[in-house]
Amino acid sequence: MWTKILEIDLTHKNFRILEEEELFHQAMGGTALATHLLERYADPAGDPLGPDNPVILAIGPFSNILPIATKTTALFKSPHTGELGETHAGGRLAMAIYNAGFGALVIRGASSDPVVLDIDENQVIFRSARALWGQSASATERILRARDWAQPGKKSILRIGPAGERLSTYACATVDTQRHFGRLGLGAVLGSKKLKALVIGGNRYQKITDKKRFKGLYDGIYEAVVSSGVMRKYHDLGTAGNILKLNQNLGLPTRNFNQPWFEGADKISGEVFGDRYLSRQIACAHCQCGCIHLATLREQFHEEHGFKTFQVSYDFELIYALGSNLSIDSPDDILRLLHKVEKEGWDAMSLGVTLAWATEAFLGGLIDTTQTNGIILHFGDADTYLKVLDQMARQTTDFYRDLEKGAAFCAARYGGRDFAITFGGNEGAGYMTGENTFTDWLMGPRHSHLDGAGYAIDLECLTTDLSLEEQVKKLVAETRFRMLLNSLVICLFARSVYQEEVILEGLNLLWRPCSSADLEIFNQETLQRKYTFKMKCGWQPNLIEVPEKLSRVITSTGKVDPESIKKRAALYWREVGL
Amino acid sequence: MMKKHLTVIARDQCIGCLSCMFACSRTWHEALTTSKAALKVRSYTGSEGNFSIRICKACLEPECVAACPTGALSQKENGALQLEAKECVSCKICVESCLIGGLAWDEEFSRPLPCFQCGACVRYCPNQVIAMTREETDNVD
């Protein structure tokens, strides 16, 4: 693994390369390394959209080298929650950062004018991006992909759409073909720095040191990925296959979490998308699974056989956010919304939950047509939601500007806090499975369903008798273990492939000698470091707020009791051990 | 002459994972990269889209070998190319002479990356895009 960090200063348009062997030896890579760097570079009290908020991109010891170590972690102070911002993305970025010879990038300062970073193994060129400012995330990639810049080999392109330029606090940053640093507003942080895009590549590489041992490790992982069947579902229907499963288990959020069952689920299932809309699956670099599902949507724009087609990626979370949670039961409509979201560069989940809040607020009389420019919001109306997205993109009223700041912000301004489905300021994901999920989102380091997979524990509780204490311990144990997975940095879809013995063999070959006990300490320290940063930002574990509405609805595991969640949160915090 | 050689049999099944390129670089250069691969997977725009795989098809009368001004590049009986690196003058004429783009270039050492027709790329392709075939094939898919 590489032990160099590329530090870029956008304010002064310069860069330096730091050799950090000791830090990589201690912090491995990915999320652990990035947390160390966040401590070094970020002011927890600082403005997330100010020049001093660093963006840290980190890869791990398996990146580019082993199958499905495809992710890059991004850490920053989130403009959406005001505390730890963490999000992961695939594509070719991890490979390209490796090829450029770096283990991490730190982007500091802010440019006065729009800029594109052109990075290879020897230099960073600061190119003016005035002409790119305002371009969609999709067009930006097309334009930059065609430039004949200096990067040898395969290059990766990270960019923001107009939503990031407008500083929408849930703007995402897009990587290559529709992969995203989706959550917590990395797009806005890049927008505040006037950093429209980053193009990176290079030709650096390392040699295999122990060929026989490496081949044994590699082939074992390869066969598990390709032949064992454990990853088949991700290639086949993809996560969209969860629509019907969750619906059957009363866990699919519908109409702003009003109910856990969507009457139109059969029409927007992974099976329907797979049978009728899927045009192909593609893969991140060095992932033999290929889980990126691209749908083709054909639309007639002229009566005389004038057609246009879009290719849009989809997965479970997107179908939930812009489908069931908005009561939209047409795949065509969901894809039309996603196409717009892709171009603007919003986080689809936060956007969907915010639109759902807005609809309920409108129906409840908290907002009216004077604020919406005459638009009447109601669930199930995709054409109206498309108009809303257009109004947001054009910032036609204060209300539409506010919608770009998320459900919690809007609820604070207009009312409706009880039905703003946010957890620690972040909008909920597509699981209405019960208290483990909600505890996960409230207490997890990044308020994400990917923190501890609480939904899986809820579903396990349907068939297994686990005490409340056992459930919480399981949740925290999973969250802790993911510190390791996210430091490596593997795609979490491959978590069943990367069992501890595989990880240890890989680390002993590619990082440094370590044992199972070493990893336990590593995971615990990493988790605690994250919480320490969060608390320095002002987050407090005892000040959690469960959206009141959730105590009135049914979930997979029955009714949710806010007092029980508070008890779980206290237990969770005890397990964290700070 | 019927030689066993690589053929792209299902370009449309390629998912762009680059596993073949990693395998080639690992096998022949012990290098953890795609940049030492004798084949290329490229994102391809235009009406057909998807990915384009450029491999050496072990031509019966290879243009690259004929074009080499020093004789550094030659072809073995089994169709595999071989390079006498000391004789290579880095003129890149071999790469330019291959109309189908089937000969890759080593940026680090400024010389071609000949394909040895070993089948490592076939072994590590998860979607059966490339195969070793005995048929004579005129077209790259």
PDB file of N, CA and C in Angstrom, chain B residues 1-78:
ATOM      1  N   MET B   1      -3.183 -22.033 -41.147  1.00  0.00           N
ATOM      2  CA  MET B   1      -2.829 -22.703 -39.895  1.00  0.00           C
ATOM      3  C   MET B   1      -3.869 -22.358 -38.811  1.00  0.00           C
ATOM      4  N   MET B   2      -4.325 -23.368 -38.127  1.00  0.00           N
ATOM      5  CA  MET B   2      -5.322 -23.151 -37.075  1.00  0.00           C
ATOM      6  C   MET B   2      -4.598 -23.041 -35.733  1.00  0.00           C
ATOM      7  N   LYS B   3      -4.626 -21.861 -35.164  1.00  0.00           N
ATOM      8  CA  LYS B   3      -3.952 -21.680 -33.881  1.00  0.00           C
ATOM      9  C   LYS B   3      -4.975 -21.390 -32.795  1.00  0.00           C
ATOM     10  N   LYS B   4      -4.621 -21.790 -31.584  1.00  0.00           N
ATOM     11  CA  LYS B   4      -5.493 -21.468 -30.463  1.00  0.00           C
ATOM     12  C   LYS B   4      -5.210 -20.019 -30.071  1.00  0.00           C
ATOM     13  N   HIS B   5      -6.231 -19.246 -30.077  1.00  0.00           N
ATOM     14  CA  HIS B   5      -5.982 -17.838 -29.782  1.00  0.00           C
ATOM     15  C   HIS B   5      -7.172 -17.208 -29.076  1.00  0.00           C
ATOM     16  N   LEU B   6      -6.941 -16.031 -28.545  1.00  0.00           N
ATOM     17  CA  LEU B   6      -7.998 -15.328 -27.811  1.00  0.00           C
ATOM     18  C   LEU B   6      -9.023 -14.749 -28.771  1.00  0.00           C
ATOM     19  N   THR B   7     -10.262 -14.805 -28.375  1.00  0.00           N
ATOM     20  CA  THR B   7     -11.331 -14.192 -29.158  1.00  0.00           C
ATOM     21  C   THR B   7     -12.324 -13.537 -28.198  1.00  0.00           C
ATOM     22  N   VAL B   8     -12.763 -12.365 -28.574  1.00  0.00           N
ATOM     23  CA  VAL B   8     -13.850 -11.737 -27.830  1.00  0.00           C
ATOM     24  C   VAL B   8     -15.150 -12.340 -28.355  1.00  0.00           C
ATOM     25  N   ILE B   9     -15.771 -13.157 -27.538  1.00  0.00           N
ATOM     26  CA  ILE B   9     -16.964 -13.857 -28.034  1.00  0.00           C
ATOM     27  C   ILE B   9     -18.271 -13.193 -27.586  1.00  0.00           C
ATOM     28  N   ALA B  10     -18.183 -12.306 -26.605  1.00  0.00           N
ATOM     29  CA  ALA B  10     -19.433 -11.709 -26.113  1.00  0.00           C
ATOM     30  C   ALA B  10     -19.160 -10.336 -25.531  1.00  0.00           C
ATOM     31  N   ARG B  11     -18.778  -9.420 -26.418  1.00  0.00           N
ATOM     32  CA  ARG B  11     -18.460  -8.060 -25.955  1.00  0.00           C
ATOM     33  C   ARG B  11     -19.593  -7.468 -25.117  1.00  0.00           C
ATOM     34  N   ASP B  12     -20.811  -7.729 -25.533  1.00  0.00           N
ATOM     35  CA  ASP B  12     -21.964  -7.116 -24.866  1.00  0.00           C
ATOM     36  C   ASP B  12     -22.153  -7.611 -23.437  1.00  0.00           C
ATOM     37  N   GLN B  13     -21.456  -8.678 -23.068  1.00  0.00           N
ATOM     38  CA  GLN B  13     -21.579  -9.178 -21.695  1.00  0.00           C
ATOM     39  C   GLN B  13     -20.547  -8.559 -20.748  1.00  0.00           C
ATOM     40  N   CYS B  14     -19.672  -7.748 -21.305  1.00  0.00           N
ATOM     41  CA  CYS B  14     -18.624  -7.148 -20.462  1.00  0.00           C
ATOM     42  C   CYS B  14     -19.247  -6.156 -19.486  1.00  0.00           C
ATOM     43  N   ILE B  15     -18.847  -6.243 -18.206  1.00  0.00           N
ATOM     44  CA  ILE B  15     -19.358  -5.314 -17.190  1.00  0.00           C
ATOM     45  C   ILE B  15     -18.327  -4.241 -16.843  1.00  0.00           C
ATOM     46  N   GLY B  16     -17.172  -4.287 -17.510  1.00  0.00           N
ATOM     47  CA  GLY B  16     -16.184  -3.230 -17.294  1.00  0.00           C
ATOM     48  C   GLY B  16     -15.437  -3.320 -15.985  1.00  0.00           C
ATOM     49  N   CYS B  17     -15.322  -4.517 -15.433  1.00  0.00           N
ATOM     50  CA  CYS B  17     -14.669  -4.647 -14.122  1.00  0.00           C
ATOM     51  C   CYS B  17     -13.146  -4.613 -14.213  1.00  0.00           C
ATOM     52  N   LEU B  18     -12.610  -4.803 -15.418  1.00  0.00           N
ATOM     53  CA  LEU B  18     -11.167  -4.775 -15.685  1.00  0.00           C
ATOM     54  C   LEU B  18     -10.426  -5.967 -15.068  1.00  0.00           C
ATOM     55  N   SER B  19     -11.168  -6.959 -14.631  1.00  0.00           N
ATOM     56  CA  SER B  19     -10.553  -8.125 -13.991  1.00  0.00           C
ATOM     57  C   SER B  19      -9.539  -8.785 -14.926  1.00  0.00           C
ATOM     58  N   CYS B  20      -9.826  -8.812 -16.216  1.00  0.00           N
ATOM     59  CA  CYS B  20      -8.915  -9.417 -17.205  1.00  0.00           C
ATOM     60  C   CYS B  20      -7.592  -8.659 -17.261  1.00  0.00           C
ATOM     61  N   MET B  21      -7.674  -7.334 -17.217  1.00  0.00           N
ATOM     62  CA  MET B  21      -6.456  -6.529 -17.291  1.00  0.00           C
ATOM     63  C   MET B  21      -5.605  -6.697 -16.034  1.00  0.00           C
ATOM     64  N   PHE B  22      -6.283  -6.729 -14.888  1.00  0.00           N
ATOM     65  CA  PHE B  22      -5.541  -6.984 -13.650  1.00  0.00           C
ATOM     66  C   PHE B  22      -4.867  -8.352 -13.719  1.00  0.00           C
ATOM     67  N   ALA B  23      -5.587  -9.354 -14.244  1.00  0.00           N
ATOM     68  CA  ALA B  23      -5.044 -10.720 -14.295  1.00  0.00           C
ATOM     69  C   ALA B  23      -3.813 -10.791 -15.190  1.00  0.00           C
ATOM     70  N   CYS B  24      -3.883 -10.136 -16.334  1.00  0.00           N
ATOM     71  CA  CYS B  24      -2.756 -10.153 -17.272  1.00  0.00           C
ATOM     72  C   CYS B  24      -1.518  -9.499 -16.643  1.00  0.00           C
ATOM     73  N   SER B  25      -1.739  -8.340 -16.024  1.00  0.00           N
ATOM     74  CA  SER B  25      -0.604  -7.635 -15.390  1.00  0.00           C
ATOM     75  C   SER B  25       0.000  -8.462 -14.252  1.00  0.00           C
ATOM     76  N   ARG B  26      -0.861  -9.114 -13.480  1.00  0.00           N
ATOM     77  CA  ARG B  26      -0.377  -9.944 -12.368  1.00  0.00           C
ATOM     78  C   ARG B  26       0.425 -11.127 -12.875  1.00  0.00           C
ATOM     79  N   THR B  27      -0.127 -11.774 -13.905  1.00  0.00           N
ATOM     80  CA  THR B  27       0.445 -13.031 -14.374  1.00  0.00           C
ATOM     81  C   THR B  27       1.824 -12.841 -15.001  1.00  0.00           C
ATOM     82  N   TRP B  28       1.973 -11.817 -15.813  1.00  0.00           N
ATOM     83  CA  TRP B  28       3.213 -11.692 -16.578  1.00  0.00           C
ATOM     84  C   TRP B  28       4.187 -10.662 -16.024  1.00  0.00           C
ATOM     85  N   HIS B  29       3.694  -9.795 -15.174  1.00  0.00           N
ATOM     86  CA  HIS B  29       4.590  -8.752 -14.658  1.00  0.00           C
ATOM     87  C   HIS B  29       4.590  -8.695 -13.133  1.00  0.00           C
ATOM     88  N   GLU B  30       3.793  -9.568 -12.503  1.00  0.00           N
ATOM     89  CA  GLU B  30       3.638  -9.549 -11.043  1.00  0.00           C
ATOM     90  C   GLU B  30       3.316  -8.141 -10.564  1.00  0.00           C
ATOM     91  N   ALA B  31       2.544  -7.440 -11.387  1.00  0.00           N
ATOM     92  CA  ALA B  31       2.270  -6.023 -11.126  1.00  0.00           C
ATOM     93  C   ALA B  31       0.805  -5.836 -10.742  1.00  0.00           C
ATOM     94  N   LEU B  32       0.591  -5.059  -9.693  1.00  0.00           N
ATOM     95  CA  LEU B  32      -0.759  -4.821  -9.179  1.00  0.00           C
ATOM     96  C   LEU B  32      -1.337  -3.577  -9.847  1.00  0.00           C
ATOM     97  N   THR B  33      -1.749  -3.746 -11.075  1.00  0.00           N
ATOM     98  CA  THR B  33      -2.188  -2.614 -11.899  1.00  0.00           C
ATOM     99  C   THR B  33      -2.887  -3.154 -13.140  1.00  0.00           C
ATOM    100  N   THR B  34      -3.543  -2.263 -13.853  1.00  0.00           N
ATOM    101  CA  THR B  34      -4.047  -2.652 -15.182  1.00  0.00           C
ATOM    102  C   THR B  34      -3.079  -2.227 -16.283  1.00  0.00           C
ATOM    103  N   SER B  35      -2.098  -1.426 -15.930  1.00  0.00           N
ATOM    104  CA  SER B  35      -1.307  -0.758 -16.966  1.00  0.00           C
ATOM    105  C   SER B  35      -0.279  -1.658 -17.641  1.00  0.00           C
ATOM    106  N   LYS B  36      -0.113  -2.889 -17.143  1.00  0.00           N
ATOM    107  CA  LYS B  36       0.831  -3.808 -17.801  1.00  0.00           C
ATOM    108  C   LYS B  36       0.094  -4.867 -18.625  1.00  0.00           C
ATOM    109  N   ALA B  37      -1.182  -4.660 -18.813  1.00  0.00           N
ATOM    110  CA  ALA B  37      -1.967  -5.679 -19.510  1.00  0.00           C
ATOM    111  C   ALA B  37      -1.764  -5.613 -21.020  1.00  0.00           C
ATOM    112  N   ALA B  38      -1.753  -6.795 -21.627  1.00  0.00           N
ATOM    113  CA  ALA B  38      -1.609  -6.879 -23.075  1.00  0.00           C
ATOM    114  C   ALA B  38      -2.952  -6.711 -23.790  1.00  0.00           C
ATOM    115  N   LEU B  39      -3.992  -6.585 -23.022  1.00  0.00           N
ATOM    116  CA  LEU B  39      -5.307  -6.298 -23.623  1.00  0.00           C
ATOM    117  C   LEU B  39      -5.885  -5.059 -22.976  1.00  0.00           C
ATOM    118  N   LYS B  40      -6.897  -4.507 -23.599  1.00  0.00           N
ATOM    119  CA  LYS B  40      -7.490  -3.269 -23.081  1.00  0.00           C
ATOM    120  C   LYS B  40      -9.014  -3.383 -23.055  1.00  0.00           C
ATOM    121  N   VAL B  41      -9.579  -2.857 -21.981  1.00  0.00           N
ATOM    122  CA  VAL B  41     -11.039  -2.691 -21.927  1.00  0.00           C
ATOM    123  C   VAL B  41     -11.293  -1.202 -21.885  1.00  0.00           C
ATOM    124  N   ARG B  42     -12.064  -0.748 -22.866  1.00  0.00           N
ATOM    125  CA  ARG B  42     -12.298   0.693 -22.927  1.00  0.00           C
ATOM    126  C   ARG B  42     -13.775   1.003 -22.867  1.00  0.00           C
ATOM    127  N   SER B  43     -14.096   2.067 -22.176  1.00  0.00           N
ATOM    128  CA  SER B  43     -15.470   2.563 -22.244  1.00  0.00           C
ATOM    129  C   SER B  43     -15.671   3.083 -23.656  1.00  0.00           C
ATOM    130  N   TYR B  44     -16.780   2.747 -24.229  1.00  0.00           N
ATOM    131  CA  TYR B  44     -16.991   3.041 -25.637  1.00  0.00           C
ATOM    132  C   TYR B  44     -18.302   3.766 -25.808  1.00  0.00           C
ATOM    133  N   THR B  45     -18.254   4.933 -26.361  1.00  0.00           N
ATOM    134  CA  THR B  45     -19.493   5.686 -26.570  1.00  0.00           C
ATOM    135  C   THR B  45     -20.045   5.364 -27.951  1.00  0.00           C
ATOM    136  N   GLY B  46     -20.901   6.182 -28.451  1.00  0.00           N
ATOM    137  CA  GLY B  46     -21.481   5.930 -29.767  1.00  0.00           C
ATOM    138  C   GLY B  46     -22.723   5.069 -29.662  1.00  0.00           C
ATOM    139  N   SER B  47     -23.268   4.706 -30.803  1.00  0.00           N
ATOM    140  CA  SER B  47     -24.587   4.064 -30.817  1.00  0.00           C
ATOM    141  C   SER B  47     -24.579   2.688 -30.158  1.00  0.00           C
ATOM    142  N   GLU B  48     -23.435   2.017 -30.141  1.00  0.00           N
ATOM    143  CA  GLU B  48     -23.404   0.701 -29.518  1.00  0.00           C
ATOM    144  C   GLU B  48     -23.052   0.739 -28.042  1.00  0.00           C
ATOM    145  N   GLY B  49     -22.371   1.781 -27.627  1.00  0.00           N
ATOM    146  CA  GLY B  49     -22.070   1.971 -26.216  1.00  0.00           C
ATOM    147  C   GLY B  49     -21.294   0.819 -25.602  1.00  0.00           C
ATOM    148  N   ASN B  50     -21.495   0.643 -24.315  1.00  0.00           N
ATOM    149  CA  ASN B  50     -20.866  -0.440 -23.547  1.00  0.00           C
ATOM    150  C   ASN B  50     -19.344  -0.356 -23.558  1.00  0.00           C
ATOM    151  N   PHE B  51     -18.725  -1.510 -23.478  1.00  0.00           N
ATOM    152  CA  PHE B  51     -17.265  -1.552 -23.409  1.00  0.00           C
ATOM    153  C   PHE B  51     -16.706  -2.206 -24.665  1.00  0.00           C
ATOM    154  N   SER B  52     -15.500  -1.842 -24.990  1.00  0.00           N
ATOM    155  CA  SER B  52     -14.834  -2.446 -26.141  1.00  0.00           C
ATOM    156  C   SER B  52     -13.572  -3.140 -25.640  1.00  0.00           C
ATOM    157  N   ILE B  53     -13.397  -4.380 -26.027  1.00  0.00           N
ATOM    158  CA  ILE B  53     -12.246  -5.145 -25.554  1.00  0.00           C
ATOM    159  C   ILE B  53     -11.292  -5.323 -26.730  1.00  0.00           C
ATOM    160  N   ARG B  54     -10.091  -4.874 -26.546  1.00  0.00           N
ATOM    161  CA  ARG B  54      -9.084  -4.980 -27.613  1.00  0.00           C
ATOM    162  C   ARG B  54      -8.054  -6.025 -27.209  1.00  0.00           C
ATOM    163  N   ILE B  55      -8.054  -7.142 -27.965  1.00  0.00           N
ATOM    164  CA  ILE B  55      -7.109  -8.210 -27.659  1.00  0.00           C
ATOM    165  C   ILE B  55      -6.270  -8.538 -28.887  1.00  0.00           C
ATOM    166  N   CYS B  56      -5.183  -9.170 -28.638  1.00  0.00           N
ATOM    167  CA  CYS B  56      -4.364  -9.682 -29.726  1.00  0.00           C
ATOM    168  C   CYS B  56      -5.000 -10.979 -30.206  1.00  0.00           C
ATOM    169  N   LYS B  57      -5.334 -11.055 -31.480  1.00  0.00           N
ATOM    170  CA  LYS B  57      -6.003 -12.261 -31.990  1.00  0.00           C
ATOM    171  C   LYS B  57      -5.033 -13.200 -32.685  1.00  0.00           C
ATOM    172  N   ALA B  58      -3.762 -12.983 -32.471  1.00  0.00           N
ATOM    173  CA  ALA B  58      -2.747 -13.882 -33.022  1.00  0.00           C
ATOM    174  C   ALA B  58      -2.942 -14.067 -34.523  1.00  0.00           C
ATOM    175  N   CYS B  59      -2.855 -12.972 -35.256  1.00  0.00           N
ATOM    176  CA  CYS B  59      -3.075 -12.999 -36.708  1.00  0.00           C
ATOM    177  C   CYS B  59      -2.159 -14.021 -37.398  1.00  0.00           C
ATOM    178  N   LEU B  60      -2.630 -14.496 -38.500  1.00  0.00           N
ATOM    179  CA  LEU B  60      -1.797 -15.449 -39.258  1.00  0.00           C
ATOM    180  C   LEU B  60      -0.551 -14.758 -39.816  1.00  0.00           C
ATOM    181  N   GLU B  61      -0.737 -13.548 -40.275  1.00  0.00           N
ATOM    182  CA  GLU B  61       0.413 -12.766 -40.751  1.00  0.00           C
ATOM    183  C   GLU B  61       0.373 -11.422 -40.037  1.00  0.00           C
ATOM    184  N   PRO B  62       0.904 -11.367 -38.838  1.00  0.00           N
ATOM    185  CA  PRO B  62       0.718 -10.174 -37.995  1.00  0.00           C
ATOM    186  C   PRO B  62       1.342  -8.915 -38.596  1.00  0.00           C
ATOM    187  N   GLU B  63       0.524  -7.872 -38.667  1.00  0.00           N
ATOM    188  CA  GLU B  63       0.997  -6.579 -39.173  1.00  0.00           C
ATOM    189  C   GLU B  63       2.065  -6.002 -38.248  1.00  0.00           C
ATOM    190  N   CYS B  64       1.891  -6.229 -36.957  1.00  0.00           N
ATOM    191  CA  CYS B  64       2.828  -5.648 -35.988  1.00  0.00           C
ATOM    192  C   CYS B  64       4.235  -6.217 -36.183  1.00  0.00           C
ATOM    193  N   VAL B  65       4.290  -7.525 -36.415  1.00  0.00           N
ATOM    194  CA  VAL B  65       5.585  -8.183 -36.623  1.00  0.00           C
ATOM    195  C   VAL B  65       6.214  -7.691 -37.922  1.00  0.00           C
ATOM    196  N   ALA B  66       5.385  -7.580 -38.948  1.00  0.00           N
ATOM    197  CA  ALA B  66       5.901  -7.125 -40.245  1.00  0.00           C
ATOM    198  C   ALA B  66       6.410  -5.693 -40.163  1.00  0.00           C
ATOM    199  N   ALA B  67       5.754  -4.895 -39.326  1.00  0.00           N
ATOM    200  CA  ALA B  67       6.106  -3.474 -39.260  1.00  0.00           C
ATOM    201  C   ALA B  67       7.348  -3.204 -38.420  1.00  0.00           C
ATOM    202  N   CYS B  68       7.703  -4.111 -37.549  1.00  0.00           N
ATOM    203  CA  CYS B  68       8.823  -3.869 -36.628  1.00  0.00           C
ATOM    204  C   CYS B  68      10.126  -3.716 -37.421  1.00  0.00           C
ATOM    205  N   PRO B  69      10.770  -2.543 -37.315  1.00  0.00           N
ATOM    206  CA  PRO B  69      11.943  -2.285 -38.168  1.00  0.00           C
ATOM    207  C   PRO B  69      13.195  -3.027 -37.721  1.00  0.00           C
ATOM    208  N   THR B  70      13.199  -3.534 -36.506  1.00  0.00           N
ATOM    209  CA  THR B  70      14.425  -4.167 -36.008  1.00  0.00           C
ATOM    210  C   THR B  70      14.289  -5.673 -35.818  1.00  0.00           C
ATOM    211  N   GLY B  71      13.093  -6.173 -36.034  1.00  0.00           N
ATOM    212  CA  GLY B  71      12.867  -7.602 -35.803  1.00  0.00           C
ATOM    213  C   GLY B  71      12.734  -7.966 -34.342  1.00  0.00           C
ATOM    214  N   ALA B  72      12.557  -6.976 -33.510  1.00  0.00           N
ATOM    215  CA  ALA B  72      12.417  -7.247 -32.059  1.00  0.00           C
ATOM    216  C   ALA B  72      11.145  -8.037 -31.755  1.00  0.00           C
ATOM    217  N   LEU B  73      10.127  -7.770 -32.547  1.00  0.00           N
ATOM    218  CA  LEU B  73       8.837  -8.424 -32.314  1.00  0.00           C
ATOM    219  C   LEU B  73       8.680  -9.581 -33.284  1.00  0.00           C
ATOM    220  N   SER B  74       8.338 -10.732 -32.753  1.00  0.00           N
ATOM    221  CA  SER B  74       8.159 -11.899 -33.621  1.00  0.00           C
ATOM    222  C   SER B  74       6.988 -12.721 -33.093  1.00  0.00           C
ATOM    223  N   GLN B  75       6.623 -13.715 -33.881  1.00  0.00           N
ATOM    224  CA  GLN B  75       5.510 -14.559 -33.479  1.00  0.00           C
ATOM    225  C   GLN B  75       5.964 -16.005 -33.384  1.00  0.00           C
ATOM    226  N   LYS B  76       5.532 -16.651 -32.312  1.00  0.00           N
ATOM    227  CA  LYS B  76       5.900 -18.051 -32.135  1.00  0.00           C
ATOM    228  C   LYS B  76       4.911 -18.938 -32.892  1.00  0.00           C
ATOM    229  N   GLU B  77       5.244 -20.192 -32.966  1.00  0.00           N
ATOM    230  CA  GLU B  77       4.421 -21.157 -33.698  1.00  0.00           C
ATOM    231  C   GLU B  77       2.978 -21.194 -33.176  1.00  0.00           C
ATOM    232  N   ASN B  78       2.821 -21.039 -31.861  1.00  0.00           N
ATOM    233  CA  ASN B  78       1.473 -21.128 -31.281  1.00  0.00           C
ATOM    234  C   ASN B  78       0.683 -19.824 -31.382  1.00  0.00           C
TER     235      ASN B  78
END
